[in-house]
JSON list of C-alpha atoms in Angstrom, two decimals:
[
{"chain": "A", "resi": 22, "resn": "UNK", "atom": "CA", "xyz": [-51.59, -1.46, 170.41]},
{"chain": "A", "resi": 23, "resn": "UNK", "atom": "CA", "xyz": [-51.41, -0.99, 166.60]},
{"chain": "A", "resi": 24, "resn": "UNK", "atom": "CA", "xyz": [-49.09, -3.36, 166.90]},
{"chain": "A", "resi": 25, "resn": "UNK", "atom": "CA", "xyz": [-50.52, -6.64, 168.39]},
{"chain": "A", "resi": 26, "resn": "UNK", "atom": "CA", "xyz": [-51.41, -8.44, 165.36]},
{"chain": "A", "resi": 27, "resn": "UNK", "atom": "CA", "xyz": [-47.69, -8.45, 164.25]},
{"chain": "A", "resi": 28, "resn": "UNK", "atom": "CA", "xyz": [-47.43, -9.75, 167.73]},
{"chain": "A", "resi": 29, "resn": "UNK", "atom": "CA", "xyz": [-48.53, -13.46, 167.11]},
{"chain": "A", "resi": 30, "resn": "UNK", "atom": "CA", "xyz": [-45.88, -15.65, 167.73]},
{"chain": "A", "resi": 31, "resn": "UNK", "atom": "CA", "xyz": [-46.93, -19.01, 165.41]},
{"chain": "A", "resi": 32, "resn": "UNK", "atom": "CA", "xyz": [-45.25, -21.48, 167.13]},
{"chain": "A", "resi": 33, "resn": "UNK", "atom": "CA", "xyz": [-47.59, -21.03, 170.31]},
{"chain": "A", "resi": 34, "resn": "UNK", "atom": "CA", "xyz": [-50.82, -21.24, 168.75]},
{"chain": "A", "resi": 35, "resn": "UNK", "atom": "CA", "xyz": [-52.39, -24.76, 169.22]},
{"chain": "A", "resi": 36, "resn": "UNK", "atom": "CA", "xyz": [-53.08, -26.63, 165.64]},
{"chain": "A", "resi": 37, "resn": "UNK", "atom": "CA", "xyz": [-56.26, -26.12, 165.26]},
{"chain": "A", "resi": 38, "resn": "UNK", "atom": "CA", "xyz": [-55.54, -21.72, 165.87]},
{"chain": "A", "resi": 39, "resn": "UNK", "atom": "CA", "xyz": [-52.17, -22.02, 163.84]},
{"chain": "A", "resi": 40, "resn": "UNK", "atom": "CA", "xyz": [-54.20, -23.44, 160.90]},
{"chain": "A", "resi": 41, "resn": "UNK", "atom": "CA", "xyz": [-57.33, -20.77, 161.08]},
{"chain": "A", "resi": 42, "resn": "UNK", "atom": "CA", "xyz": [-54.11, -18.25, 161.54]},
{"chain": "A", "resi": 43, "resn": "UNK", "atom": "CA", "xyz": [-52.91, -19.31, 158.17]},
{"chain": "A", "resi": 44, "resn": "UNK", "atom": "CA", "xyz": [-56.31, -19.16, 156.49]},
{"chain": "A", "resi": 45, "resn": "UNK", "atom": "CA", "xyz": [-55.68, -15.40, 157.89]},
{"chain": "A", "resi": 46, "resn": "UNK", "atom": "CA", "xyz": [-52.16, -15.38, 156.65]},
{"chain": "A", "resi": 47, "resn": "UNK", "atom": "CA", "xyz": [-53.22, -16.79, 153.23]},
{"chain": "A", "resi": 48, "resn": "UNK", "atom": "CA", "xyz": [-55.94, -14.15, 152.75]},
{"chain": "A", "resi": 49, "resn": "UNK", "atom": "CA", "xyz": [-53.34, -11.48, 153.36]},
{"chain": "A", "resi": 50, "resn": "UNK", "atom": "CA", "xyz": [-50.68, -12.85, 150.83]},
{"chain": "A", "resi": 51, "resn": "UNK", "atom": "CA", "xyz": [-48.02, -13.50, 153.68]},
{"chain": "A", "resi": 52, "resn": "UNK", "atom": "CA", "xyz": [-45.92, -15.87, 152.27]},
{"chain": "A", "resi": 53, "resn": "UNK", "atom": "CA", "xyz": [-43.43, -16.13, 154.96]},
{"chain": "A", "resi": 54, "resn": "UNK", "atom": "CA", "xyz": [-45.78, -17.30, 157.77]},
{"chain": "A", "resi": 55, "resn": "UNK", "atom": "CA", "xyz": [-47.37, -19.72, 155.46]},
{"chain": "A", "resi": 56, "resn": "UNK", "atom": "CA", "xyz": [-44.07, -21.10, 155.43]},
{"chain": "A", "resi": 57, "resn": "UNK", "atom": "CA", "xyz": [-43.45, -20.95, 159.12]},
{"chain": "A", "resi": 58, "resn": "UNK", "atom": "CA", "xyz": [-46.84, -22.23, 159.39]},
{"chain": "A", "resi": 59, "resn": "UNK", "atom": "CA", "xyz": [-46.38, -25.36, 157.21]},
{"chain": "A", "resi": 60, "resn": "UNK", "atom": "CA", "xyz": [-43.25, -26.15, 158.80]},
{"chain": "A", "resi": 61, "resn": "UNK", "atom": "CA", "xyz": [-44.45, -26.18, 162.34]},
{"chain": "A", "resi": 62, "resn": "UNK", "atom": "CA", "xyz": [-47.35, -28.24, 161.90]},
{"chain": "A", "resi": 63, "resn": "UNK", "atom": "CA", "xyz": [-45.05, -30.52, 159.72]},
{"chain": "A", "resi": 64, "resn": "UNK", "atom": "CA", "xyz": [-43.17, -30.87, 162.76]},
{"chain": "A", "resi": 65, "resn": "UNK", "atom": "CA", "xyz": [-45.87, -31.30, 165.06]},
{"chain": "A", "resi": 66, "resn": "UNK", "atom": "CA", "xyz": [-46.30, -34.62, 163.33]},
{"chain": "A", "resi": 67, "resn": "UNK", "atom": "CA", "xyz": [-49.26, -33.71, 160.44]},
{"chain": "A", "resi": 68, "resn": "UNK", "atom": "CA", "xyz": [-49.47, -35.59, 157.46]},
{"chain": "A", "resi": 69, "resn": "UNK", "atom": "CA", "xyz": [-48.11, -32.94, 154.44]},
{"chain": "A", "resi": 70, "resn": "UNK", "atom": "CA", "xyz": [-51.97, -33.78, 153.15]},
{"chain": "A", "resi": 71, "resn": "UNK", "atom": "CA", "xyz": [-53.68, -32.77, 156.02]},
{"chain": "A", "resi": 72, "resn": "UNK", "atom": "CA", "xyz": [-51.42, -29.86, 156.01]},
{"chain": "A", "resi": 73, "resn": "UNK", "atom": "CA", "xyz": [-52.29, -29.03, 152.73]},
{"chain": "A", "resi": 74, "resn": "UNK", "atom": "CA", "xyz": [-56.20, -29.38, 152.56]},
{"chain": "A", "resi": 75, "resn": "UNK", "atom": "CA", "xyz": [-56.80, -28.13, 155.92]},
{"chain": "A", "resi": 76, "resn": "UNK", "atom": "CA", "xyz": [-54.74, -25.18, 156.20]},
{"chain": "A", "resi": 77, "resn": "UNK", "atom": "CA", "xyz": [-53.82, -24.67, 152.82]},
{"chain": "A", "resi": 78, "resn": "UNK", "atom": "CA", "xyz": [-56.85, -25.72, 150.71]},
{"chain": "A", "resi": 79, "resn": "UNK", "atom": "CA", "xyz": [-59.33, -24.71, 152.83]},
{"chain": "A", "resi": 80, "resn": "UNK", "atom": "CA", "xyz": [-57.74, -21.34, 153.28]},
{"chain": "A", "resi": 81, "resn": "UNK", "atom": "CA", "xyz": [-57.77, -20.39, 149.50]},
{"chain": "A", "resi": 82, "resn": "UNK", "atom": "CA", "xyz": [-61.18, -21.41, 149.07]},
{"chain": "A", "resi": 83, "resn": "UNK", "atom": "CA", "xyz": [-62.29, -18.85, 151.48]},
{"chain": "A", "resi": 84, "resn": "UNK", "atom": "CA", "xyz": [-60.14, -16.38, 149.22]},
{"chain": "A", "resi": 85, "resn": "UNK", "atom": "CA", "xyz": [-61.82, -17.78, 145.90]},
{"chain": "A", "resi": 86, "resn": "UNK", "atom": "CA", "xyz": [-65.35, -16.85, 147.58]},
{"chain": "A", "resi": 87, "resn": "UNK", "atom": "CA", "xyz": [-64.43, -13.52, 148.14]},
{"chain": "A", "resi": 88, "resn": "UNK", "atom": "CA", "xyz": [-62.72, -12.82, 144.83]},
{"chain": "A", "resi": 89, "resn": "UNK", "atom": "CA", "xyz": [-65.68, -14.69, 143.30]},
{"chain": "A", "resi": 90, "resn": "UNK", "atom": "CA", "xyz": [-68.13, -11.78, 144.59]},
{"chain": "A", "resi": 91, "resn": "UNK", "atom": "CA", "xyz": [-65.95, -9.04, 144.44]},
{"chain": "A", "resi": 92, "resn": "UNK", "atom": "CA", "xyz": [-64.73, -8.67, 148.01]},
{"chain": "A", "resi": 93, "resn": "UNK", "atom": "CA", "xyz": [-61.00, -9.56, 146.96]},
{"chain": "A", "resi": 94, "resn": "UNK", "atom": "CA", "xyz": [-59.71, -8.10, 143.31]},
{"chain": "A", "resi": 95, "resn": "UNK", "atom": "CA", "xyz": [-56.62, -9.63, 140.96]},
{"chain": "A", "resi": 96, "resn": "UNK", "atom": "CA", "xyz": [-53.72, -7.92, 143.08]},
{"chain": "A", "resi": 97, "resn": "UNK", "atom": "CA", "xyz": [-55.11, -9.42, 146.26]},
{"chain": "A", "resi": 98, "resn": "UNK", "atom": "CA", "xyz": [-55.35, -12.75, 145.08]},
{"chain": "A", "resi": 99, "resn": "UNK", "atom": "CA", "xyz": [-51.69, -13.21, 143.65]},
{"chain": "A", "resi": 100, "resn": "UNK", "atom": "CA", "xyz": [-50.76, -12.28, 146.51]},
{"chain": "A", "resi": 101, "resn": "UNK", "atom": "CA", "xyz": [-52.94, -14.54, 148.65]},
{"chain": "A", "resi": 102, "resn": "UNK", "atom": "CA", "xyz": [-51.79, -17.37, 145.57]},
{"chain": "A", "resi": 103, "resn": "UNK", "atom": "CA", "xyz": [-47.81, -16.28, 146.11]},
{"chain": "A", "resi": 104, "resn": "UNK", "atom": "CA", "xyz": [-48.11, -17.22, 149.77]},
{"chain": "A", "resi": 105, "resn": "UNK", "atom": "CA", "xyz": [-49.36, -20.43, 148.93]},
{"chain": "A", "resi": 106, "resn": "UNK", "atom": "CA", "xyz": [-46.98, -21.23, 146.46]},
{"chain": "A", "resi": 107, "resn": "UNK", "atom": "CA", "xyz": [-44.58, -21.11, 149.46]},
{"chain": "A", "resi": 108, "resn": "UNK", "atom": "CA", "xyz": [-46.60, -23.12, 151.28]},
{"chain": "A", "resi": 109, "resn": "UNK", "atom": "CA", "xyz": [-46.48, -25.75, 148.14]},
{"chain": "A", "resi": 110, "resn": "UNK", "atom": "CA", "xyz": [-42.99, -25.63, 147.61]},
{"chain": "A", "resi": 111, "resn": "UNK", "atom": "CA", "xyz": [-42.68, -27.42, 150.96]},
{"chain": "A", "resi": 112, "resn": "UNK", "atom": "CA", "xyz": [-45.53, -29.98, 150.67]},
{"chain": "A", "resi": 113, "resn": "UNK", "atom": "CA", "xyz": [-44.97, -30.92, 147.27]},
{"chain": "A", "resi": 114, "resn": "UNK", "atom": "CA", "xyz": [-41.87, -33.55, 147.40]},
{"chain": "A", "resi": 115, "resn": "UNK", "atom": "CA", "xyz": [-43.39, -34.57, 150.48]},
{"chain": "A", "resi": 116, "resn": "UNK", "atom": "CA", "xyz": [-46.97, -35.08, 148.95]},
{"chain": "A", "resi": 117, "resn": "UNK", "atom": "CA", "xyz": [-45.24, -37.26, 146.22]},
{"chain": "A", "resi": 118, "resn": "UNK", "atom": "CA", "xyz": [-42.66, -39.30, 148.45]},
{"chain": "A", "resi": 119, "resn": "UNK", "atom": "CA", "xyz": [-46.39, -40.31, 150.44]},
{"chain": "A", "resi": 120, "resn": "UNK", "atom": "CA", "xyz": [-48.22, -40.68, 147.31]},
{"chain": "A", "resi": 121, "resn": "UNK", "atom": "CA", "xyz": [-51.11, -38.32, 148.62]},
{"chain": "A", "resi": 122, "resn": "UNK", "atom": "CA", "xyz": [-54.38, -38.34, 146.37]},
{"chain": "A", "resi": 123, "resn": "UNK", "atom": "CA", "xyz": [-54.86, -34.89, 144.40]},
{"chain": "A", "resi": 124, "resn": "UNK", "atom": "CA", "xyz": [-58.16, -33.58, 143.56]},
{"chain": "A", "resi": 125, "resn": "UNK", "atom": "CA", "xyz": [-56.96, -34.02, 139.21]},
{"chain": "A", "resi": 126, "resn": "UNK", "atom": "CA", "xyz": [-54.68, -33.53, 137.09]},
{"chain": "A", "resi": 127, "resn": "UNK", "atom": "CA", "xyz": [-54.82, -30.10, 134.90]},
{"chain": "A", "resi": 128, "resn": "UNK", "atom": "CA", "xyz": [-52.94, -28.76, 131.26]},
{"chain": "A", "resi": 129, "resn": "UNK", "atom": "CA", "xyz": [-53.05, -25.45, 131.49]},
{"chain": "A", "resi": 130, "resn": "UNK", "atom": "CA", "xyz": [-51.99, -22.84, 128.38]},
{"chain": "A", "resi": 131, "resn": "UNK", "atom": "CA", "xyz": [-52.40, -19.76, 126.00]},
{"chain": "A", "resi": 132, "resn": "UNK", "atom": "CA", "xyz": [-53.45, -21.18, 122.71]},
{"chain": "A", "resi": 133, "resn": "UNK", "atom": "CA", "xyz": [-51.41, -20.14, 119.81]},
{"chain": "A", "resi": 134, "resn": "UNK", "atom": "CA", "xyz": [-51.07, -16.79, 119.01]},
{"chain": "A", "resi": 135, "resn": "UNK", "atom": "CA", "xyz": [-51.27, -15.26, 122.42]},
{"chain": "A", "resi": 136, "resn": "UNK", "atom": "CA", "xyz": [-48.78, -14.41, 124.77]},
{"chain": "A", "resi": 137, "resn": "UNK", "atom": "CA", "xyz": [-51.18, -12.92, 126.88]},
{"chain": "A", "resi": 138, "resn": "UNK", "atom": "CA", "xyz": [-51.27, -15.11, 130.37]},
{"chain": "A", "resi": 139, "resn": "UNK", "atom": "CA", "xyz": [-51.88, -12.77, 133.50]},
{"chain": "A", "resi": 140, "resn": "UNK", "atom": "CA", "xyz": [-55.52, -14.63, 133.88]},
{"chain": "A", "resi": 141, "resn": "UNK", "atom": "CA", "xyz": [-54.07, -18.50, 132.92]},
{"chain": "A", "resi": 142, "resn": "UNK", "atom": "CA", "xyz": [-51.54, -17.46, 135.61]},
{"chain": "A", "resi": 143, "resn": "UNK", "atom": "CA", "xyz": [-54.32, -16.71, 138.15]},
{"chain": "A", "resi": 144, "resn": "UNK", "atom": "CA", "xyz": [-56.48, -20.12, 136.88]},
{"chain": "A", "resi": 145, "resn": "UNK", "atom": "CA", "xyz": [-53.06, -22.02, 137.14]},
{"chain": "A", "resi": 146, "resn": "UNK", "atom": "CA", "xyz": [-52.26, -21.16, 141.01]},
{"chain": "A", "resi": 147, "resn": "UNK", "atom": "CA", "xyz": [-55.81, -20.82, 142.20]},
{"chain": "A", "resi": 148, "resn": "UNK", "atom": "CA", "xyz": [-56.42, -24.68, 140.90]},
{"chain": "A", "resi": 149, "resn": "UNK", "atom": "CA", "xyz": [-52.96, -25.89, 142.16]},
{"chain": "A", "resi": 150, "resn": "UNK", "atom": "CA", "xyz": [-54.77, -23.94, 145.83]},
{"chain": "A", "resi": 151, "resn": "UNK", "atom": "CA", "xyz": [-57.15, -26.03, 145.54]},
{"chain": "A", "resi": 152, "resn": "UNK", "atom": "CA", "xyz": [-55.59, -29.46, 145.31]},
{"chain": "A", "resi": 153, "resn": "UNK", "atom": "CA", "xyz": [-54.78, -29.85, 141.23]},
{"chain": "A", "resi": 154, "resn": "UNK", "atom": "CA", "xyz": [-51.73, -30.72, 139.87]},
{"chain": "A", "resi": 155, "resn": "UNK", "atom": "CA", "xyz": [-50.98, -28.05, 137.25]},
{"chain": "A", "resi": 156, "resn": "UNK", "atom": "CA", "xyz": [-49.14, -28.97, 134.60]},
{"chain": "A", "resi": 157, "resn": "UNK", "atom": "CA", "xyz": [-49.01, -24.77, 132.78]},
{"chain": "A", "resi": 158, "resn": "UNK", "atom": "CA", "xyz": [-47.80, -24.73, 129.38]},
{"chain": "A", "resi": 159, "resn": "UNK", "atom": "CA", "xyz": [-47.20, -21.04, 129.04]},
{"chain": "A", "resi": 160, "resn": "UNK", "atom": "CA", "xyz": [-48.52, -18.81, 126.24]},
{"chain": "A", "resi": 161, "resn": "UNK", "atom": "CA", "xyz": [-48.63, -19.69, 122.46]},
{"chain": "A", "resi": 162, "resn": "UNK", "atom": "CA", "xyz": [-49.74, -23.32, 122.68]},
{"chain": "A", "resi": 163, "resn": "UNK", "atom": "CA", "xyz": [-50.03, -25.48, 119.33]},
{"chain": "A", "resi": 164, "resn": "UNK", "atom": "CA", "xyz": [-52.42, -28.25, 118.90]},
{"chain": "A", "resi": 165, "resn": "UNK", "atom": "CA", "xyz": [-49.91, -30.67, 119.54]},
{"chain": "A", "resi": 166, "resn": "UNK", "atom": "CA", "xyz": [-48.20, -29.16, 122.83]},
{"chain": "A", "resi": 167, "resn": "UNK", "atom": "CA", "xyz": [-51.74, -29.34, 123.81]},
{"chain": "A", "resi": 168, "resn": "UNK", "atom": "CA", "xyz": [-52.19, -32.64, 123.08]},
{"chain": "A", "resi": 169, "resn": "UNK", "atom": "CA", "xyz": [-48.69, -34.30, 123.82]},
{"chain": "A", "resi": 170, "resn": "UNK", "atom": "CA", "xyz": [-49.13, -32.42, 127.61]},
{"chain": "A", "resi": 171, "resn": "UNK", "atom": "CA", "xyz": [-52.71, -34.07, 127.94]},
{"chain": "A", "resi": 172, "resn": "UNK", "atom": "CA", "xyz": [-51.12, -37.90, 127.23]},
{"chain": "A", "resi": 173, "resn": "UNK", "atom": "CA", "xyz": [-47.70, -37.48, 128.89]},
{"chain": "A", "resi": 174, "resn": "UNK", "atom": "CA", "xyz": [-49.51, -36.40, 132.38]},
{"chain": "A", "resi": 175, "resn": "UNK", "atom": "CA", "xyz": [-52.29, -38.23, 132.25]},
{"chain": "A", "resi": 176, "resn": "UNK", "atom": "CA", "xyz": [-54.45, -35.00, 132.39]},
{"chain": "A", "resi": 177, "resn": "UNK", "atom": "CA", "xyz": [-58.14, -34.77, 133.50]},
{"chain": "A", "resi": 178, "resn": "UNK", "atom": "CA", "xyz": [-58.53, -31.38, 132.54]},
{"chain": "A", "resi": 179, "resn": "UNK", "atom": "CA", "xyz": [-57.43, -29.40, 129.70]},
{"chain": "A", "resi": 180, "resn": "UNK", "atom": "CA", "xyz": [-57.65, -25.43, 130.11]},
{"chain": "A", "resi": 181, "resn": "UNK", "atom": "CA", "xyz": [-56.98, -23.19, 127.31]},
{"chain": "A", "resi": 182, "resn": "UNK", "atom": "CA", "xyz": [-57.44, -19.29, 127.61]},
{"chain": "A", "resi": 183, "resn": "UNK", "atom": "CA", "xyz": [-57.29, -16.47, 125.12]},
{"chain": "A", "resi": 184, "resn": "UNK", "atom": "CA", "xyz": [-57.39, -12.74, 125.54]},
{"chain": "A", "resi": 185, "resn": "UNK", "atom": "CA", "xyz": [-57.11, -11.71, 121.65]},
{"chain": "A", "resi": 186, "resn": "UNK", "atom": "CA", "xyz": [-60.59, -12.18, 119.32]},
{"chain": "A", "resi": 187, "resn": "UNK", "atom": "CA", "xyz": [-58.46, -13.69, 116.44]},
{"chain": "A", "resi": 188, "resn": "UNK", "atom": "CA", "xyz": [-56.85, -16.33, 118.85]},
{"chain": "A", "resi": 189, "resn": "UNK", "atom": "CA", "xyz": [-60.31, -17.47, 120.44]},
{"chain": "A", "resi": 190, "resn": "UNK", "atom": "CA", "xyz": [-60.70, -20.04, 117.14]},
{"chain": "A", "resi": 191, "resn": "UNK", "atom": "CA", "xyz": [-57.71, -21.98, 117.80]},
{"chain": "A", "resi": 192, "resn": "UNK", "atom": "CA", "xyz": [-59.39, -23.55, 120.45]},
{"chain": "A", "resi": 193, "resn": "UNK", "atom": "CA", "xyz": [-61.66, -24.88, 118.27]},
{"chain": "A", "resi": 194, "resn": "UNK", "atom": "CA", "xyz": [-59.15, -26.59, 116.17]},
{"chain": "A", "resi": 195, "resn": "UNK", "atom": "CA", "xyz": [-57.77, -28.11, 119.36]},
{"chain": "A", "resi": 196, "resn": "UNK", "atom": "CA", "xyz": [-60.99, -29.24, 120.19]},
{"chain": "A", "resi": 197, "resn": "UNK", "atom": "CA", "xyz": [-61.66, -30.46, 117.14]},
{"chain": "A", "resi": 198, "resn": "UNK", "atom": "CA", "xyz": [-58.65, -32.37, 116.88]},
{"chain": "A", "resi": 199, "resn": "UNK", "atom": "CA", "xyz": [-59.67, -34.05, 120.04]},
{"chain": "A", "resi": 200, "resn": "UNK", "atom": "CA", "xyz": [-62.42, -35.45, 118.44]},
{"chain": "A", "resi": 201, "resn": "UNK", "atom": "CA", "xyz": [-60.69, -36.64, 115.14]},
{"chain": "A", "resi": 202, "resn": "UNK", "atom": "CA", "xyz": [-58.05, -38.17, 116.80]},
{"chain": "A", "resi": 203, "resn": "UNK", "atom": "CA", "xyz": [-60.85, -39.83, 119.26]},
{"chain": "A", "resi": 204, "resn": "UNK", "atom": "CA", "xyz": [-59.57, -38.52, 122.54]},
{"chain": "A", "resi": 205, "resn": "UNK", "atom": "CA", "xyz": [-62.23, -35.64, 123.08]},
{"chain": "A", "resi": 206, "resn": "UNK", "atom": "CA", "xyz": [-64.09, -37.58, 125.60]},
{"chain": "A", "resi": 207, "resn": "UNK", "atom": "CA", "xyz": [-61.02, -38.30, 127.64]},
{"chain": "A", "resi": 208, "resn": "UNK", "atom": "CA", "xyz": [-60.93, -35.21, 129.35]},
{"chain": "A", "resi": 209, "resn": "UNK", "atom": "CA", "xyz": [-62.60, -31.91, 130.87]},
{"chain": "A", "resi": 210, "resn": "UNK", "atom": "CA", "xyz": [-62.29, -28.72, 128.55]},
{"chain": "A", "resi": 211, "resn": "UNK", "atom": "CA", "xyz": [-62.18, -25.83, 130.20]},
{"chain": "A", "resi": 212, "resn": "UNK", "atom": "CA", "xyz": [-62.21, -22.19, 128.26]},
{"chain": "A", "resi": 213, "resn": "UNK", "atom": "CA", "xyz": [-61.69, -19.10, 129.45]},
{"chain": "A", "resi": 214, "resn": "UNK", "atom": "CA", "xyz": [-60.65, -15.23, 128.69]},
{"chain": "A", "resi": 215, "resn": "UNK", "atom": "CA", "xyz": [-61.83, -11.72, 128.52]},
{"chain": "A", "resi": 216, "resn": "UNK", "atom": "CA", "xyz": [-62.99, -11.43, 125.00]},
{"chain": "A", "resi": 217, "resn": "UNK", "atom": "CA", "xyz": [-65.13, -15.05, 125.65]},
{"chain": "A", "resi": 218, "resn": "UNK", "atom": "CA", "xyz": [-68.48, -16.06, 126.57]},
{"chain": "A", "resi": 219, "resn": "UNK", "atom": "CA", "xyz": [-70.72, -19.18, 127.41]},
{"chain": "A", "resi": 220, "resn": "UNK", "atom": "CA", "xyz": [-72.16, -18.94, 124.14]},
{"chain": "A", "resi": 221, "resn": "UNK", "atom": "CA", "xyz": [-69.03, -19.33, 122.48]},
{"chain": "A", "resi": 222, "resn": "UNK", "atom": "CA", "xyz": [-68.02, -22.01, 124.59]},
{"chain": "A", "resi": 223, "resn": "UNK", "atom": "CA", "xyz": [-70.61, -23.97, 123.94]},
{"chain": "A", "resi": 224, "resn": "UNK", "atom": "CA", "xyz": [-69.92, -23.67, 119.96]},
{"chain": "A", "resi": 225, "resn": "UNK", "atom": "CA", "xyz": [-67.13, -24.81, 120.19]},
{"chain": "A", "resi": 226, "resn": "UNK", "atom": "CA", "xyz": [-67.74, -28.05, 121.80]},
{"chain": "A", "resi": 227, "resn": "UNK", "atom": "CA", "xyz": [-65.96, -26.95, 125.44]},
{"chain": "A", "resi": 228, "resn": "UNK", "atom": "CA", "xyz": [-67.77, -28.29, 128.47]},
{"chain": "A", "resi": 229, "resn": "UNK", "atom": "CA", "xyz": [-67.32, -25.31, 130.03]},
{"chain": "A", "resi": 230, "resn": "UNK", "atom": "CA", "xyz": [-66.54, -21.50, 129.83]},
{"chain": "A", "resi": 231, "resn": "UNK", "atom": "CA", "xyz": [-65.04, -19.97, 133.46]},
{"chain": "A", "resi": 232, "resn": "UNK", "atom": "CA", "xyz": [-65.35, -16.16, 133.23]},
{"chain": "A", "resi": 233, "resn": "UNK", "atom": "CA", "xyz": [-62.94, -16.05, 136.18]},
{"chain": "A", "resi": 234, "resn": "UNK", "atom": "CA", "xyz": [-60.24, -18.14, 138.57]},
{"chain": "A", "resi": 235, "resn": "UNK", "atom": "CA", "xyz": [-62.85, -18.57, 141.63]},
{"chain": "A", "resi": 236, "resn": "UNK", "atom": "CA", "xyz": [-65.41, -19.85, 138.80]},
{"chain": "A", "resi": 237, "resn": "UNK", "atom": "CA", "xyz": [-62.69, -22.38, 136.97]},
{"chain": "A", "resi": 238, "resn": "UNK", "atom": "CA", "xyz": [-62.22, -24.09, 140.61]},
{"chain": "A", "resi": 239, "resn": "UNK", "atom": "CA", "xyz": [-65.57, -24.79, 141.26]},
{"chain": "A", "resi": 240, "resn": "UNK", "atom": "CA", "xyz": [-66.46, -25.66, 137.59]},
{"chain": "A", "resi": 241, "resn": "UNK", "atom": "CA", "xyz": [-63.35, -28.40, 138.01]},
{"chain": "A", "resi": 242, "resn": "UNK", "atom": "CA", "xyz": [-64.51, -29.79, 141.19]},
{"chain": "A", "resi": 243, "resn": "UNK", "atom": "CA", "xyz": [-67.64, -30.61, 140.15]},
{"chain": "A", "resi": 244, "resn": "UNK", "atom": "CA", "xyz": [-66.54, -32.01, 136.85]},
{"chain": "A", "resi": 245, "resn": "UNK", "atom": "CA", "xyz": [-64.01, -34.19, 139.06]},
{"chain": "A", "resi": 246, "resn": "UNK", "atom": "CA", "xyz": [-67.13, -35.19, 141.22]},
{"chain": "A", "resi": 247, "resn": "UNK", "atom": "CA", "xyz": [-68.98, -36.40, 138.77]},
{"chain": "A", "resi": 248, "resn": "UNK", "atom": "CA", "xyz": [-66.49, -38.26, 136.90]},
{"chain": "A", "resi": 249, "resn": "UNK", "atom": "CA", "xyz": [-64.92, -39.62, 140.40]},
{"chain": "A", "resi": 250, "resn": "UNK", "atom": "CA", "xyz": [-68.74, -40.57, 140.91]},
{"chain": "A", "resi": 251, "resn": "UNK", "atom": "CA", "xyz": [-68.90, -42.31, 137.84]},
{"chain": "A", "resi": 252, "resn": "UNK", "atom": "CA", "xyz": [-65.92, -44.30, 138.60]},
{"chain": "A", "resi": 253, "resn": "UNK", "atom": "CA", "xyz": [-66.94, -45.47, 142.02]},
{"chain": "A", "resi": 254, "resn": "UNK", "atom": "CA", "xyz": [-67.93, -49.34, 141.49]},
{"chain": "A", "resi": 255, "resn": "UNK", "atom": "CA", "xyz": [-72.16, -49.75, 142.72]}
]
């Protein structure tokens, strides 16, 4: 009997099991039935969006809750962000031969001076969970990277993290060099990392500090509301 979980054979659940299954599988990192999972519903005649937000999306948001208030912890949700990945892989040359919508568009990197990037990594796949396209830069970012990254992809979002005190003011110069060059207001900045707070955030002109992953999802998508709301003609 110990036994009759591993006994779920995919292919005969009906859609609407197969994708709760995979909000299951996600939550337990299997990255090999996400996979299976993607595929059959692919061939079952699903659009690769409605793959991805309703089995995919909706399944790592329920795994952003729970790491969010402590249920789920860092090891738990790479995993649970490896298994999407897989999923991704799939979708993602089919999302772009369809032209599916995403939710934004996201530069993501260390600033310079920091190689440290186990919590950008965890931002980086939790956002691409939930819809961005994540354009990561790595560790060690100059002002420039930043900025040549932000133009070339036509970025909404600009994350920068930092796990060292005597990095943290480099985002300010990147920031600041927004402003000079008169591109601040073009897009969302996001901060983030261990030695950082709200307070600091706020002087230094970010529009928002995330102390986590689960909190730098929901922080985007309501930034993306509100400037997708802004957009919308009256």
């Amino acid at each position: 009997m110990a036994d009759e979980e591993d006994d779920i054979i995919l292919s005969e659940l009906d859609d609407e099991a197969l994708a709760l299954q995979m909000h299951d599988d996600l939550y337990d990192g299997l990255k090999e039935e996400i996979e299976e999972g993607v595929n059959i519903l692919l061939g079952r005649g699903w659009e690769p969006y409605e793959v991805l937000t309703k089995a995919l999306v909706a399944g790592m948001t329920i795994v952003g809750i729970d790491f969010r208030d402590g249920i789920l912890f860092v090891p738990e949700v790479l995993l649970a962000a490896n298994a999407m990945k897989g999923g991704m892989a799939i979708l993602k040359p089919l999302l772009a031969e369809t032209g599916a919508p995403s939710v934004g568009t996201m530069v993501i990197g260390t600033v310079k001076g920091d190689i440290h990037d186990i919590g950008k990594n965890l931002v980086a796949m939790m956002m691409e969970g939930a819809g961005f396209d994540i354009h990561d830069l790595g560790i060690n970012n100059s002002v420039d990277a930043y900025i040549d990254a932000l133009k070339e992809q036509n970025a909404d979002i600009l994350g920068m993290s930092a796990l060292l005190t005597t990095t943290m003011p480099y985002m300010k110069v990147v920031i600041d060099t927004l402003v000079e060059t008169g591109i601040r207001d073009n897009y969302i900045v996001m901060v983030g990392g261990a030695p950082l707070n709200e307070e600091f955030g706020n002087a230094i002109g970010a529009d928002a500090y995330c102390r986590d992953a689960a909190v730098a999802v929901e922080t985007a998508k309501e930034f993306m509301d509100r400037k997708h709301n802004q957009m919308a003609p009256l």
